[in-house]
Structure formats: structure tokens, C-alpha cells
Coordinates of C-alpha atoms and ligand atoms in Angstrom, one line a residue:
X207 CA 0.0 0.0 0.0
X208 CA 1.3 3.4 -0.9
X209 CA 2.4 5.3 1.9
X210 CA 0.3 8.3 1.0
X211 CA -2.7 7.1 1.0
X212 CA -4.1 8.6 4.1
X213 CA -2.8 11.8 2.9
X214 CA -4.2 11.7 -0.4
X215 CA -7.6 10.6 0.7
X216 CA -7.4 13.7 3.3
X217 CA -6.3 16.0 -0.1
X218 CA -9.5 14.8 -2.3
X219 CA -11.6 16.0 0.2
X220 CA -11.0 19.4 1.0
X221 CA -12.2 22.4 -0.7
X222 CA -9.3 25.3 -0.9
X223 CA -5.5 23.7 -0.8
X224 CA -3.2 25.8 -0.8
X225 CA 1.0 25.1 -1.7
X226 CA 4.0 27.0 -0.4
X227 CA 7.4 26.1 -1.5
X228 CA 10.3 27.3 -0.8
X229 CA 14.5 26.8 -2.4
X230 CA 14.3 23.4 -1.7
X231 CA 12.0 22.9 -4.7
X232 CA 14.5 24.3 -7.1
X233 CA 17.6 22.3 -5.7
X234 CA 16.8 19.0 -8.2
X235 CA 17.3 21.9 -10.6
X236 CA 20.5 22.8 -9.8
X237 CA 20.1 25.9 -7.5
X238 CA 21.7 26.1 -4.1
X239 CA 19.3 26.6 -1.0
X240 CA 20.3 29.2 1.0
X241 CA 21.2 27.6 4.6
X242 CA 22.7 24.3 2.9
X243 CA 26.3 24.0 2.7
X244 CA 26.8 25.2 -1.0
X245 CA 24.8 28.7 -0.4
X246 CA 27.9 30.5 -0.6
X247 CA 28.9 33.4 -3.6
X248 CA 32.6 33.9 -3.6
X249 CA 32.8 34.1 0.2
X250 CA 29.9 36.1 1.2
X251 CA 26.6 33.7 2.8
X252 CA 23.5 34.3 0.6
X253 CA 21.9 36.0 3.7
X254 CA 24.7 38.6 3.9
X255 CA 23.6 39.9 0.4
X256 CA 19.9 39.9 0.7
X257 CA 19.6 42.9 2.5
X258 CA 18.7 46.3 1.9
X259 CA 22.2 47.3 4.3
X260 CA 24.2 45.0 1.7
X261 CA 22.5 47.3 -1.8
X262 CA 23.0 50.9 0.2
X263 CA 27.0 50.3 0.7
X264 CA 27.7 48.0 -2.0
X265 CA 25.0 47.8 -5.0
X266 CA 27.6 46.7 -7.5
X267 CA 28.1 43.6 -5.5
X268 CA 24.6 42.8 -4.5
X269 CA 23.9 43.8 -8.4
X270 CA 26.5 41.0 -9.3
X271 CA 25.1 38.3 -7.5
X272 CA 21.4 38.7 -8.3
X273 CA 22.6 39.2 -12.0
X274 CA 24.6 35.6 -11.1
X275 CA 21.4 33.9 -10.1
X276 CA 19.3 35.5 -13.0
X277 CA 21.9 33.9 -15.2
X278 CA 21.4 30.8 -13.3
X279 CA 17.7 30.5 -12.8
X280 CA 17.3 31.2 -16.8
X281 CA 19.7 28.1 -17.9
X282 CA 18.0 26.1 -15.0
X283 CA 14.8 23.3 -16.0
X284 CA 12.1 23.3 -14.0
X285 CA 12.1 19.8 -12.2
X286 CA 9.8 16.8 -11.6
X287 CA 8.8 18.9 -8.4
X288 CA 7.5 21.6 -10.9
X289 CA 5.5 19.7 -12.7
X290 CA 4.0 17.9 -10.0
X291 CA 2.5 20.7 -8.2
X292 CA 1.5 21.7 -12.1
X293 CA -0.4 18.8 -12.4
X294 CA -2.1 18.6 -9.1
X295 CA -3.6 22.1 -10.1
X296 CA -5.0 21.0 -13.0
X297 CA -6.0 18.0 -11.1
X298 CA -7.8 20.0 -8.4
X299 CA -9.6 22.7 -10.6
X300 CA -10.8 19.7 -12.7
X301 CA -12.6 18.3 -9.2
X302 CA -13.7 22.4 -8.0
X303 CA -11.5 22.6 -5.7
X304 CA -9.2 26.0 -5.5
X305 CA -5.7 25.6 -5.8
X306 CA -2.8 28.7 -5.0
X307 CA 0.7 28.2 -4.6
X308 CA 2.6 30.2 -2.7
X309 CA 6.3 30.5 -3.5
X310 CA 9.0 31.8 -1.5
X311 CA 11.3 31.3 -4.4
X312 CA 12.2 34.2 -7.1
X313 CA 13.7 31.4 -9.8
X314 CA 10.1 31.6 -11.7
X315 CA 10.8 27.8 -12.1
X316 CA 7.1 27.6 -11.1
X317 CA 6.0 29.7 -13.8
X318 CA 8.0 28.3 -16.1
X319 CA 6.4 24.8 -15.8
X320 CA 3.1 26.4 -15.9
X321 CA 1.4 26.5 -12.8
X322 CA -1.4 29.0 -12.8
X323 CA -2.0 30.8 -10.1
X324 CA 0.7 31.7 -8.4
X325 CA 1.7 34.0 -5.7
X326 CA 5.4 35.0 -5.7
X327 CA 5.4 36.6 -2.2
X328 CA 9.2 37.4 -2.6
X329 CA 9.5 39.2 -5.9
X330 CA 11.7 37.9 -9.0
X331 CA 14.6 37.8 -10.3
X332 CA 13.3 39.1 -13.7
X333 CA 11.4 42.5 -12.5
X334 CA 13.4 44.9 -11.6
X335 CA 12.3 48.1 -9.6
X336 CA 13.2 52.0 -8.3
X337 CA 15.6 51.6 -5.5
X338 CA 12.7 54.1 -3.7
X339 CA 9.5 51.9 -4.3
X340 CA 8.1 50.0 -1.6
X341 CA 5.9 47.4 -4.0
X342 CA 6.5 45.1 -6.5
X343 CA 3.5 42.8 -7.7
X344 CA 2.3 44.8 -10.8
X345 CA 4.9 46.3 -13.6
X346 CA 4.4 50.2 -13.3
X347 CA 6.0 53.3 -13.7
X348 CA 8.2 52.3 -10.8
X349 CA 8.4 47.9 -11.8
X350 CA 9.9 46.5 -14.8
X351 CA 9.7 43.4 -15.9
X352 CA 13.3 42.4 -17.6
X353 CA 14.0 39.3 -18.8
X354 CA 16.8 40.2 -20.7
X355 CA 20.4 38.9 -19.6
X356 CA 22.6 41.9 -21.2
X357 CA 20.8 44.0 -19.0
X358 CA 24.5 46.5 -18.8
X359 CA 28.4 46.2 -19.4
X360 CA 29.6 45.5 -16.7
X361 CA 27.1 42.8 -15.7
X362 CA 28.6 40.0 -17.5
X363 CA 28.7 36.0 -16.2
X364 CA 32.3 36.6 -16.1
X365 CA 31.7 39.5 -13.9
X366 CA 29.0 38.2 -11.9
X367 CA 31.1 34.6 -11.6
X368 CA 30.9 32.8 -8.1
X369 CA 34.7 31.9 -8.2
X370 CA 36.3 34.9 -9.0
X371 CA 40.0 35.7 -8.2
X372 CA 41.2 39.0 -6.8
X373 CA 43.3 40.3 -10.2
X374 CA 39.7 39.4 -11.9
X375 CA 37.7 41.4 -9.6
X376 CA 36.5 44.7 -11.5
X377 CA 35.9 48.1 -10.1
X378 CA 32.2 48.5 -11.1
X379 CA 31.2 52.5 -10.8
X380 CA 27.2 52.8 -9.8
X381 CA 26.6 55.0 -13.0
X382 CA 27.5 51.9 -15.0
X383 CA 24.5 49.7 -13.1
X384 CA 20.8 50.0 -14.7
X385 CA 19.1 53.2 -14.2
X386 CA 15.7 53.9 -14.9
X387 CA 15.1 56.8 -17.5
X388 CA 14.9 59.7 -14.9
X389 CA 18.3 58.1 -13.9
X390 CA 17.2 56.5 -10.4
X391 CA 19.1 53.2 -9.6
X392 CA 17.4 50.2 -10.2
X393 CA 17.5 47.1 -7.9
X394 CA 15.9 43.8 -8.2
X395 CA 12.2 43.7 -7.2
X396 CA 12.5 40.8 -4.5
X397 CA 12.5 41.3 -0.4
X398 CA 15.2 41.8 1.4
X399 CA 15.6 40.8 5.1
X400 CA 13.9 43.9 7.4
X401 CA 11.6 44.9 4.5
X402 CA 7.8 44.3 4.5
X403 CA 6.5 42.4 1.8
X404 CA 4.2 44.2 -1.3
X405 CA 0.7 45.0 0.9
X406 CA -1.4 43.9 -1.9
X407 CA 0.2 40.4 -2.0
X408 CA 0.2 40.1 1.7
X409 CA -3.4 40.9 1.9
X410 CA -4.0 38.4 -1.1
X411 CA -2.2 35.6 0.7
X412 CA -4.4 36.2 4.4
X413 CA -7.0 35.7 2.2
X414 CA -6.3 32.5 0.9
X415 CA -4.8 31.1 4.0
X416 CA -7.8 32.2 5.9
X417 CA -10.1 30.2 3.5
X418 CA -7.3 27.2 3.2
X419 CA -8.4 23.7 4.9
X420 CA -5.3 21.9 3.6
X421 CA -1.9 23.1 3.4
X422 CA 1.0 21.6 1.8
X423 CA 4.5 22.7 2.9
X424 CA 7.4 21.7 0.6
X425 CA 11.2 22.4 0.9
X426 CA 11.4 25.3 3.1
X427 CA 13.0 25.6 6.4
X428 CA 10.3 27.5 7.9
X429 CA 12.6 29.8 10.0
X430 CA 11.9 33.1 7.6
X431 CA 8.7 35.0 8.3
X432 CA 6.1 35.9 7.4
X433 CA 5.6 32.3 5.6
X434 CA 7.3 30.4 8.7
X435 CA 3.7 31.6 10.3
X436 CA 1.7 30.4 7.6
X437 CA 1.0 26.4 9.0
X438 CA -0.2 28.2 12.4
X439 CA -2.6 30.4 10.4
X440 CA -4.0 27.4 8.7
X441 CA -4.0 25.2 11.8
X442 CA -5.8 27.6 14.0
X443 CA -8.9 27.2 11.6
X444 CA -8.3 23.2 12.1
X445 CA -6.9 22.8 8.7
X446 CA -4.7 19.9 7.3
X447 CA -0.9 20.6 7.2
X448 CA 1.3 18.2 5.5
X449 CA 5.2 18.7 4.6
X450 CA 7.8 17.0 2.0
X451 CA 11.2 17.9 2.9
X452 CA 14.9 16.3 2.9
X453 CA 14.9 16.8 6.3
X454 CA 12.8 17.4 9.2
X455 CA 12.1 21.2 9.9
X456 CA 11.3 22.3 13.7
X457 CA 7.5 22.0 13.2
X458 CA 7.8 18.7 11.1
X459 CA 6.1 16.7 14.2
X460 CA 3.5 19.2 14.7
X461 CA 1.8 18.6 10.8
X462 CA -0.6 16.0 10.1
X463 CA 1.6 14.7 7.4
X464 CA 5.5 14.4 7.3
X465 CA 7.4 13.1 4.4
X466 CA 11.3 13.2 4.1
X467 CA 13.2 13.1 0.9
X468 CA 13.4 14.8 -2.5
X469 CA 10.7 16.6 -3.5
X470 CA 11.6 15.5 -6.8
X471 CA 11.5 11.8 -5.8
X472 CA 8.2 12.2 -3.8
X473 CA 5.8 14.8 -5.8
X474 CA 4.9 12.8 -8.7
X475 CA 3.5 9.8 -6.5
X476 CA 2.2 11.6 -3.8
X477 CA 0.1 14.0 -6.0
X478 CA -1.2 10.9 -8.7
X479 CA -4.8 11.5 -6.8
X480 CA -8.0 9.8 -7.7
X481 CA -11.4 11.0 -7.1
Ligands
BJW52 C1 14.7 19.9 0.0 C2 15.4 19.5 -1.0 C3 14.8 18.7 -1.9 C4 16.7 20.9 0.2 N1 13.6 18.3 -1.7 N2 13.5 19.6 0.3 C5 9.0 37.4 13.5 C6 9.9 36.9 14.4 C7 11.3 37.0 14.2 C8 11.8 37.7 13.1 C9 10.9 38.3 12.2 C10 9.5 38.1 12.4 N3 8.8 38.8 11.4 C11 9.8 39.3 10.6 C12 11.0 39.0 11.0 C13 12.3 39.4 10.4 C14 12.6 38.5 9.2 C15 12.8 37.1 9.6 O1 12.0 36.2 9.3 N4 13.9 36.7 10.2 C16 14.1 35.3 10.6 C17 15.4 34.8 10.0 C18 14.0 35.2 12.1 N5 11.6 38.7 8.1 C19 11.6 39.7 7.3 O2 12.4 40.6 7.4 C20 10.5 39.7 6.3 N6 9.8 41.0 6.3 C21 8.8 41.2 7.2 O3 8.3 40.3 7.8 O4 8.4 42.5 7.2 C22 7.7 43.0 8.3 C23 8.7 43.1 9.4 C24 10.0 43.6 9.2 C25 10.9 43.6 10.3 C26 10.5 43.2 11.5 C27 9.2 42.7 11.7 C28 8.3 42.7 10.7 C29 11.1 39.6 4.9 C30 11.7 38.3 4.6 C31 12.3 38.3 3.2 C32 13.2 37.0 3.0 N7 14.0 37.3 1.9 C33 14.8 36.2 1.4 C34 15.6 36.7 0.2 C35 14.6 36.9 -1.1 C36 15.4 37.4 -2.3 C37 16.4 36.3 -2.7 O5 16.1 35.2 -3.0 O6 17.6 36.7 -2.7 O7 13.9 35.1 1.0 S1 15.8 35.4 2.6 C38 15.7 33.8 2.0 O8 15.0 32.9 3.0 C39 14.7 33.9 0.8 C40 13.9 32.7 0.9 O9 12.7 32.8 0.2 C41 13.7 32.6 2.4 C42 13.3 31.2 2.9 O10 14.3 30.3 2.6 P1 13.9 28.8 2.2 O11 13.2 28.8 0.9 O12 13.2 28.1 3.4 O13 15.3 28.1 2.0 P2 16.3 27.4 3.0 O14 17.6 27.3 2.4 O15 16.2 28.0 4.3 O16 15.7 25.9 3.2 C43 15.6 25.0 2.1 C44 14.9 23.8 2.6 O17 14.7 22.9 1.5 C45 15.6 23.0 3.7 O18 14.6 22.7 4.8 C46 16.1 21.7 3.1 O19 16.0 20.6 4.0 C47 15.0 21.6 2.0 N8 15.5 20.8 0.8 N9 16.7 20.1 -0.9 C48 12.9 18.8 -0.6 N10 15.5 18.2 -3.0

């Protein structure tokens, strides 16, 4: 007997699921989590960068490594994960019942392999907004879309490499980095440890957890909020929580439903529902 039965029988039955994933999802496609042992760019931690402290002394070098993980992110595949949580959509809306996923990630891997309606609560790596602006869910005057990898000179993948030696390191001047056409600096439109999220997406996902009765948690850590709150929200209404991750996180025991491994490995089984 399948070992997700029970939690498969559970899923058929309710009426609003909702999906949050986090870097662990993206890892069978060869992008590095940020606590694991490979989140490292030249010798700085992932977390060190992803802050608005890191862009106000040093945008060149916060510039280089987001430019490095758009250059990633667009030679990456989506992965079996992708596609599973793609097909449980469909599967889902098929049956009326409401499907969002939530993503912490900004890889647009999720997009990429289709899923529908999706909530990226922390930005991309493909919009690009005024350093000023607060927001970043719609393209505006102040939110660009830019999918484009030549985005400026000096933001090359030799330039933006991981392993870099000293003699290669270049002296990268801020007028050189990409400016919006009133000539304010641009920064990637994700969020940054300390700032709030867009208010318009927040209030769209306290909707949907409100009305969620099953949750499905899948390679996060759960240790950055708001989204390391989300299970609570949903289990204070008495909904399902269930969780697929390599390892156990601190709430692990507190779900309904734990399963470790590869989301990869686990997805495409899991999510083969019938009704
Ligand atoms: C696999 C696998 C495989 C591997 N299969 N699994 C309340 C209490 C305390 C602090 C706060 C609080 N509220 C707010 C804060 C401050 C802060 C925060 O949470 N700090 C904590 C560290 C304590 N939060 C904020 O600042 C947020 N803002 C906010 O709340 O505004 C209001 C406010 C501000 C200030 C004070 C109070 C309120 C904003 C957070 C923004 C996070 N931004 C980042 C960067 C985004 C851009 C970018 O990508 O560069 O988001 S940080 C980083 O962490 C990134 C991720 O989305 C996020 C979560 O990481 P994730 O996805 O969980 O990755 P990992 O690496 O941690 O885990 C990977 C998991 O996958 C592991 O479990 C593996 O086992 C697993 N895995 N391979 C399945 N194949």
C-alpha cells in the first residue's frame, strides 16, 4: 500500500488547498538553498547579500550576485517537483477545488512549468524596480519586468562569476549599473531581510490562508517569516498541514503529514490522486 494514502484521501476531500514552496524545490534543478552547505557566492553567505544594508553600501556587488542567479535561474529546468504541483492544479480545478501556490522562491521555475495561479510573495529575479519603491506585484512606472540577460556592461557571467579571483575582480562605478530613465538606480524587485512584503500580496495571501483547509508545505526551512507563520494560520482554523522535505524542519512533528526526501522523488507519486 502506498504510503500516502491517508494523505491523499485527506487531499481529495477538502475544498481550498493551498501550496507554499520554498529553495528546496528548485535544488533538483540545480540551484543552491540558502542555509545548505553550498549557499555560498565567492565568500559572502547568501543571507549577507539579501539585504537592503548590503545594496546601500555596495549595490555593485549585490547587483552581481542577483545578475549571477538570473543567469542561473534562466539556464536552469524546471524539475519533476514543478511539474507535479502543475499537475495537481489541474487536477484540483478539474474536481472544484481551488488551488494557490505560494512560492518563496524568485527562480520563476514555477511559472515556467506552468502552474497557474501563483503568488510570488518574494519578488523575482526578472522585475526589476526603483531603489525608492516600496511594492512590486504589478509592472508600473516604478516595476519592470526584464528578462533580458545583457541588461548592462559591466554585468557579464564573467563578472558576476561565483569563483572569481582577486586580479579578476572589476571596479564597477554605480553610474554603470541600470538606471531607470529619470536616472534612479534600479534594484531587483524581491525582499530583502527587514523589509515588508508588497501589501497587496500580503493581503491576497491572508486571504487564501484564511479560506485554506489543507496546506502543503514543501522544501522550506520555515525559519523566515512571514511564511514560517503560515501552518499556524492554517491550523488555528483546524486545517490539514502536510510537509515533503529532505529533512525534518522544527514543526515537522506538529503537521498532520511528514514526508522526508526529495521533492523531486516524492511529488509525482504523492500528488497521482484519484477521485
Ligand atoms: C529539500 C530539497 C529537496 C533541500 N527536496 N526539500 C517574527 C519573528 C522574528 C523575526 C521576524 C518576524 N517577522 C519578521 C522577522 C524578520 C525577518 C525574519 O523572518 N527573520 C528570521 C530569520 C527570524 N523577516 C523579514 O524581514 C520579512 N519581512 C517582514 O516580515 O516585514 C515586516 C517586518 C519587518 C521587520 C521586523 C518585523 C516585521 C522579509 C523576509 C524576506 C526574506 N527574503 C529572502 C531573500 C529573497 C530574495 C532572494 O532570494 O535573494 O527570501 S531570505 C531567504 O529565505 C529567501 C527565501 O525565500 C527565504 C526562505 O528560505 P527557504 O526557501 O526556506 O530556503 P532554506 O535554504 O532556508 O531551506 C531549504 C529547505 O529545503 C531546507 O529545509 C532543506 O532541507 C530543503 N531541501 N533540498 C525537498 N530536493
Amino acid at each position: 500500500m502506498s504510503k500516502f494514502k491517508e494523505f491523499q484521501k485527506a487531499l481529495t476531500k477538502a475544498k481550498n488547498v493551498v501550496v507554499l514552496t520554498g529553495a528546496g524545490v528548485s535544488a533538483e534543478s540545480g540551484i543552491p538553498t540558502f542555509r545548505d552547505k553550498n549557499g555560498l557566492w565567492r565568500q559572502y553567505e547568501f543571507m549577507d547579500l539579501a539585504t537592503p544594508e548590503a545594496f546601500e553600501s555596495n549595490p555593485a556587488l549585490v547587483w552581481q550576485f542577483y545578475q549571477y542567479r538570473r543567469i542561473m535561474a534562466s539556464k536552469a529546468k524546471p524539475n519533476a517537483s514543478h511539474y507535479a504541483i502543475t499537475n495537481l492544479e489541474q487536477k484540483l480545478l478539474s474536481n472544484n477545488i481551488s488551488f494557490t501556490l505560494i512560492t518563496q522562491n524568485i527562480d520563476e521555475l514555477h511559472k515556467r512549468a506552468n502552474t497557474k495561479n501563483i503568488i510570488e510573495m518574494h519578488g523575482s529575479l526578472f522585475r526589476f524596480k526603483n531603489e525608492f519603491y516600496e511594492g512590486f506585484k504589478e509592472d508600473g512606472i516604478n516595476v519592470y519586468s526584464n528578462y533580458n540577460l545583457n541588461i548592462c556592461d559591466v554585468l557579464t557571467e564573467k563578472t558576476c562569476a561565483p569563483n572569481i579571483s582577486n586580479d579578476e575582480l572589476i571596479n564597477i562605478d554605480i553610474s554603470k549599473l541600470p538606471h531607470d530613465e529619470n536616472g534612479v538606480l534600479l534594484r531587483p524587485a524581491v525582499v530583502w531581510f527587514g523589509e515588508a512584503l508588497d501589501y497587496e500580496i500580503m493581503n491576497e495571501i491572508n486571504s487564501t490562508l484564511d479560506k485554506c483547509d489543507f496546506l502543503i508545505i514543501i522544501g522550506t526551512s520555515g525559519v523566515v517569516y512571514p511564511a514560517a507563520n503560515f501552518a499556524r494560520l492554517v491550523q488555528i482554523n483546524y486545517g490539514v498541514v502536510s510537509e515533503f522535505n529532505l529533512e525534518p524542519t522544527s514543526l515537522s512533528k506538529s503537521f498532520d503529514y511528514f514526508f522526508q526526501g526529495k521533492s523531486g522523488d516524492l511529488l509525482p507519486e504523492a500528488f497521482d490522486i484519484q477521485f
